Short mmCIF file of C-alpha atoms in Angstrom, two decimals:
data_model
loop_
_atom_site.label_atom_id
_atom_site.label_comp_id
_atom_site.label_asym_id
_atom_site.label_seq_id
_atom_site.Cartn_x
_atom_site.Cartn_y
_atom_site.Cartn_z
CA GLU A 1 52.89 14.02 -37.22
CA ALA A 2 49.75 12.09 -37.27
CA GLY A 3 49.58 9.17 -39.45
CA VAL A 4 46.79 7.91 -41.79
CA THR A 5 43.77 7.20 -39.79
CA GLN A 6 40.78 5.09 -40.57
CA PHE A 7 37.50 4.77 -39.05
CA PRO A 8 35.86 2.46 -37.91
CA SER A 9 38.60 -0.16 -37.01
CA HIS A 10 35.98 -2.82 -37.14
CA SER A 11 32.48 -3.14 -38.59
CA VAL A 12 29.90 -5.92 -38.69
CA ILE A 13 26.99 -5.51 -40.77
CA GLU A 14 24.26 -7.64 -42.36
CA LYS A 15 24.06 -8.54 -45.95
CA GLY A 16 22.22 -5.80 -47.70
CA GLN A 17 23.07 -3.01 -45.43
CA THR A 18 25.20 -0.05 -46.14
CA VAL A 19 28.62 0.70 -44.71
CA THR A 20 30.79 3.86 -45.03
CA LEU A 21 34.47 3.65 -44.33
CA ARG A 22 36.53 6.73 -43.72
CA CYS A 23 40.16 7.49 -44.25
CA ASP A 24 41.94 10.70 -43.12
CA PRO A 25 45.32 10.82 -44.89
CA ILE A 26 48.49 12.57 -43.65
CA SER A 27 48.02 16.29 -43.98
CA GLY A 28 49.49 17.53 -47.24
CA HIS A 29 49.32 14.35 -48.91
CA ASP A 30 47.61 14.71 -52.33
CA ASN A 31 47.67 11.10 -53.17
CA LEU A 32 45.26 8.72 -51.49
CA TYR A 33 44.75 5.08 -52.28
CA TRP A 34 42.26 2.54 -51.24
CA TYR A 35 43.18 -1.26 -51.05
CA ARG A 36 41.42 -4.20 -49.53
CA ARG A 37 42.52 -7.69 -48.61
CA VAL A 38 39.92 -10.51 -48.69
CA MET A 39 40.67 -13.24 -46.21
CA GLY A 40 43.50 -15.43 -47.38
CA LYS A 41 44.22 -13.42 -50.46
CA GLU A 42 46.50 -10.66 -51.45
CA ILE A 43 46.11 -7.04 -50.92
CA LYS A 44 44.43 -5.60 -53.92
CA PHE A 45 44.29 -1.92 -55.32
CA LEU A 46 40.99 -0.40 -55.49
CA LEU A 47 41.43 3.30 -56.55
CA HIS A 48 43.74 6.30 -56.32
CA PHE A 49 42.76 9.88 -55.69
CA VAL A 50 44.88 12.89 -56.55
CA LYS A 51 43.30 15.52 -54.39
CA GLU A 52 39.52 15.30 -54.98
CA SER A 53 39.98 13.62 -58.50
CA LYS A 54 39.79 9.91 -59.05
CA GLN A 55 43.05 9.24 -61.01
CA ASP A 56 42.57 5.47 -61.30
CA GLU A 57 39.56 3.44 -60.23
CA SER A 58 40.33 0.35 -62.29
CA GLY A 59 40.38 -1.90 -59.06
CA MET A 60 36.85 -1.19 -58.02
CA PRO A 61 35.11 -4.52 -57.96
CA ASN A 62 31.65 -3.31 -59.03
CA ASN A 63 29.06 -0.40 -58.78
CA ARG A 64 28.28 -1.34 -55.26
CA PHE A 65 31.47 0.52 -54.09
CA LEU A 66 31.50 4.21 -54.17
CA ALA A 67 34.65 6.31 -53.11
CA GLU A 68 34.61 10.17 -52.62
CA ARG A 69 37.01 12.58 -51.49
CA THR A 70 35.35 15.85 -51.38
CA GLY A 71 37.66 18.85 -50.84
CA GLY A 72 40.62 16.68 -51.35
CA THR A 73 41.17 15.82 -47.69
CA TYR A 74 39.38 12.76 -46.16
CA SER A 75 37.88 9.91 -48.25
CA THR A 76 34.97 7.76 -47.77
CA LEU A 77 34.43 4.43 -49.26
CA LYS A 78 30.79 3.29 -49.25
CA VAL A 79 29.55 -0.20 -49.91
CA GLN A 80 25.91 -0.37 -50.73
CA PRO A 81 24.41 -2.91 -50.61
CA ALA A 82 27.05 -5.04 -48.80
CA GLU A 83 27.55 -8.67 -49.89
CA LEU A 84 29.26 -11.50 -48.07
CA GLU A 85 32.35 -11.48 -50.38
CA ASP A 86 32.95 -7.87 -49.44
CA SER A 87 34.33 -9.04 -46.06
CA GLY A 88 37.94 -8.26 -45.57
CA VAL A 89 40.26 -5.60 -44.33
CA TYR A 90 40.15 -2.15 -46.20
CA PHE A 91 43.47 -0.31 -46.02
CA CYS A 92 43.89 3.44 -46.96
CA ALA A 93 47.26 4.85 -47.93
CA SER A 94 48.57 8.12 -48.64
CA SER A 95 51.64 9.58 -50.20
CA GLN A 96 53.05 13.04 -51.04
CA GLU A 97 54.00 12.18 -54.57
CA PRO A 98 52.28 9.46 -56.69
CA MET A 99 53.58 5.91 -56.03
CA GLY A 100 56.38 5.18 -58.13
CA LEU A 101 58.21 8.47 -57.80
CA ARG A 102 60.57 7.40 -55.11
CA THR A 103 58.26 7.92 -52.36
CA GLU A 104 56.69 5.69 -49.84
CA ALA A 105 53.05 5.14 -48.97
CA PHE A 106 51.78 5.21 -45.50
CA PHE A 107 49.17 2.89 -44.70
CA GLY A 108 46.38 3.26 -42.09
CA GLN A 109 45.45 0.47 -39.61
CA GLY A 110 42.67 -0.71 -41.79
CA THR A 111 39.00 -1.25 -41.30
CA ARG A 112 37.86 -4.96 -40.77
CA LEU A 113 34.55 -5.36 -42.49
CA THR A 114 32.57 -8.39 -41.85
CA VAL A 115 29.42 -8.94 -43.68
CA VAL A 116 26.91 -11.56 -42.10
CA GLY B 1 46.16 -8.08 -65.77
CA GLN B 2 49.34 -7.77 -63.94
CA GLN B 3 50.08 -10.58 -61.35
CA VAL B 4 52.72 -10.75 -58.74
CA MET B 5 53.50 -14.20 -57.33
CA GLN B 6 55.33 -14.49 -53.98
CA ILE B 7 56.81 -17.68 -52.42
CA PRO B 8 56.81 -19.17 -50.05
CA GLN B 9 53.38 -18.56 -48.46
CA TYR B 10 54.76 -19.64 -45.11
CA GLN B 11 58.28 -19.93 -43.69
CA HIS B 12 59.10 -21.52 -40.27
CA VAL B 13 62.74 -20.90 -39.16
CA GLN B 14 64.80 -21.23 -36.12
CA GLU B 15 66.01 -18.05 -34.44
CA GLY B 16 69.25 -17.25 -36.10
CA GLU B 17 68.61 -18.79 -39.43
CA ASP B 18 68.33 -17.01 -42.67
CA PHE B 19 65.05 -16.40 -44.49
CA THR B 20 64.37 -15.41 -48.23
CA THR B 21 61.19 -14.54 -49.87
CA TYR B 22 60.81 -14.30 -53.54
CA CYS B 23 58.49 -12.34 -55.96
CA ASN B 24 57.82 -12.70 -59.59
CA SER B 25 55.71 -10.38 -61.81
CA SER B 26 53.92 -11.31 -64.90
CA THR B 27 55.09 -8.02 -66.52
CA THR B 28 58.01 -5.75 -66.21
CA LEU B 29 57.74 -3.35 -63.36
CA SER B 30 58.66 0.17 -63.00
CA ASN B 31 59.51 -0.30 -59.45
CA ILE B 32 59.00 -2.77 -56.50
CA GLN B 33 58.34 -2.05 -52.89
CA TRP B 34 58.50 -4.25 -49.82
CA TYR B 35 56.22 -3.88 -46.90
CA LYS B 36 56.12 -5.59 -43.50
CA GLN B 37 52.94 -6.22 -41.58
CA ARG B 38 53.12 -7.41 -37.96
CA PRO B 39 50.17 -9.57 -36.65
CA GLY B 40 47.22 -7.29 -36.21
CA GLY B 41 49.02 -4.32 -37.77
CA HIS B 42 49.14 -2.54 -41.16
CA PRO B 43 51.70 -2.78 -44.02
CA VAL B 44 54.71 -0.69 -43.23
CA PHE B 45 57.00 0.41 -46.03
CA LEU B 46 60.57 -1.07 -45.86
CA ILE B 47 62.10 -0.06 -49.11
CA GLN B 48 61.52 0.78 -52.84
CA LEU B 49 63.79 -0.56 -55.76
CA VAL B 50 63.72 1.20 -59.09
CA LYS B 51 66.76 0.31 -61.02
CA SER B 52 67.54 -2.94 -62.97
CA GLY B 53 69.84 -5.19 -60.79
CA GLU B 54 69.51 -3.01 -57.81
CA VAL B 55 70.67 -4.39 -54.41
CA LYS B 56 69.90 -2.43 -51.25
CA LYS B 57 70.76 -3.31 -47.63
CA GLN B 58 69.10 -2.33 -44.47
CA LYS B 59 71.04 -3.86 -41.55
CA ARG B 60 70.28 -7.53 -41.78
CA LEU B 61 67.88 -7.12 -44.68
CA THR B 62 68.99 -7.38 -48.29
CA PHE B 63 66.76 -6.54 -51.23
CA GLN B 64 67.33 -7.32 -54.78
CA PHE B 65 65.58 -6.24 -58.08
CA GLY B 66 66.24 -8.49 -61.06
CA GLU B 67 67.89 -7.40 -64.21
CA ALA B 68 64.66 -7.74 -66.04
CA LYS B 69 62.81 -5.91 -63.54
CA LYS B 70 60.23 -8.78 -63.13
CA ASN B 71 61.49 -10.51 -59.99
CA SER B 72 62.84 -9.39 -56.47
CA SER B 73 63.85 -10.98 -53.37
CA LEU B 74 64.16 -10.08 -49.64
CA HIS B 75 66.85 -11.87 -47.65
CA ILE B 76 67.08 -11.66 -43.79
CA THR B 77 70.29 -12.73 -42.26
CA ALA B 78 70.25 -14.37 -38.82
CA THR B 79 66.66 -13.97 -38.00
CA GLN B 80 65.42 -12.49 -34.68
CA THR B 81 62.06 -12.72 -33.01
CA THR B 82 61.40 -9.21 -33.98
CA ASP B 83 61.32 -10.24 -37.69
CA VAL B 84 58.06 -12.11 -37.22
CA GLY B 85 55.35 -10.87 -39.57
CA THR B 86 54.19 -11.00 -43.03
CA TYR B 87 56.47 -9.61 -45.77
CA PHE B 88 54.77 -8.32 -48.89
CA CYS B 89 56.37 -7.30 -52.20
CA ALA B 90 54.22 -4.80 -54.20
CA GLY B 91 54.99 -3.98 -57.79
CA GLN B 92 54.00 -1.00 -59.87
CA GLY B 93 53.78 -1.04 -63.71
CA GLY B 94 51.09 -2.35 -66.19
CA GLY B 95 49.10 0.82 -66.37
CA ALA B 96 47.42 1.01 -62.90
CA ASP B 97 48.42 3.74 -60.50
CA GLY B 98 48.39 1.56 -57.52
CA LEU B 99 50.57 -1.33 -56.39
CA THR B 100 50.04 -4.92 -57.21
CA PHE B 101 50.80 -6.95 -54.13
CA GLY B 102 52.11 -10.38 -53.67
CA LYS B 103 50.13 -12.78 -51.38
CA GLY B 104 52.93 -12.25 -48.80
CA THR B 105 55.23 -14.64 -46.93
CA HIS B 106 54.43 -15.32 -43.31
CA LEU B 107 57.66 -15.55 -41.24
CA ILE B 108 57.29 -17.73 -38.17
CA ILE B 109 60.40 -17.93 -35.94
CA GLN B 110 60.86 -20.53 -33.33
CA PRO B 111 63.19 -19.58 -30.59
#
């Protein structure tokens, strides 16, 4: 069974540019989460999709971040325009049931974003 | 908002010594999960604790969830070089769907 895959694995962009990160969850997992880890800080929750719907986006830092999950399959996270403080590792995770219902979440390898 | 404090940030041990990392939440949790991340890797789920006072064991790893469901610990007995990595606790509660992660404890093992 394929795991959670993220693309690209690394991205280096200039401040002001746009970057789109992609996450393909495990097939059949309705729940998809985005997290990010800024250098030296903890992993922080960004948002949660249930199928194509945003269940909770309380962790999104500002309106420069836009997440979509059209069709309830893969998800994209767009940062536009990117700022220096957006640098970090963006993780995607998926689970069959919502987290907290005795289920584990499977994390992708992450996308390392560097804004210069 | 909910905060999860994790200590220590770094722990150097000699191979064979024990290791413990602690997490404390600012609010009562519905459950707490533990993850391990190897250098260059991604968080891998270890375990989930749900019940107050719960203790679970996985070989040399012992996980505890406090009676008040606000703190948790992970104890590794007789560390091995394969235990190297960062151990994260992640709590759920306080309204958000996602997990609130601690900063992680970096375990460094000296042979």
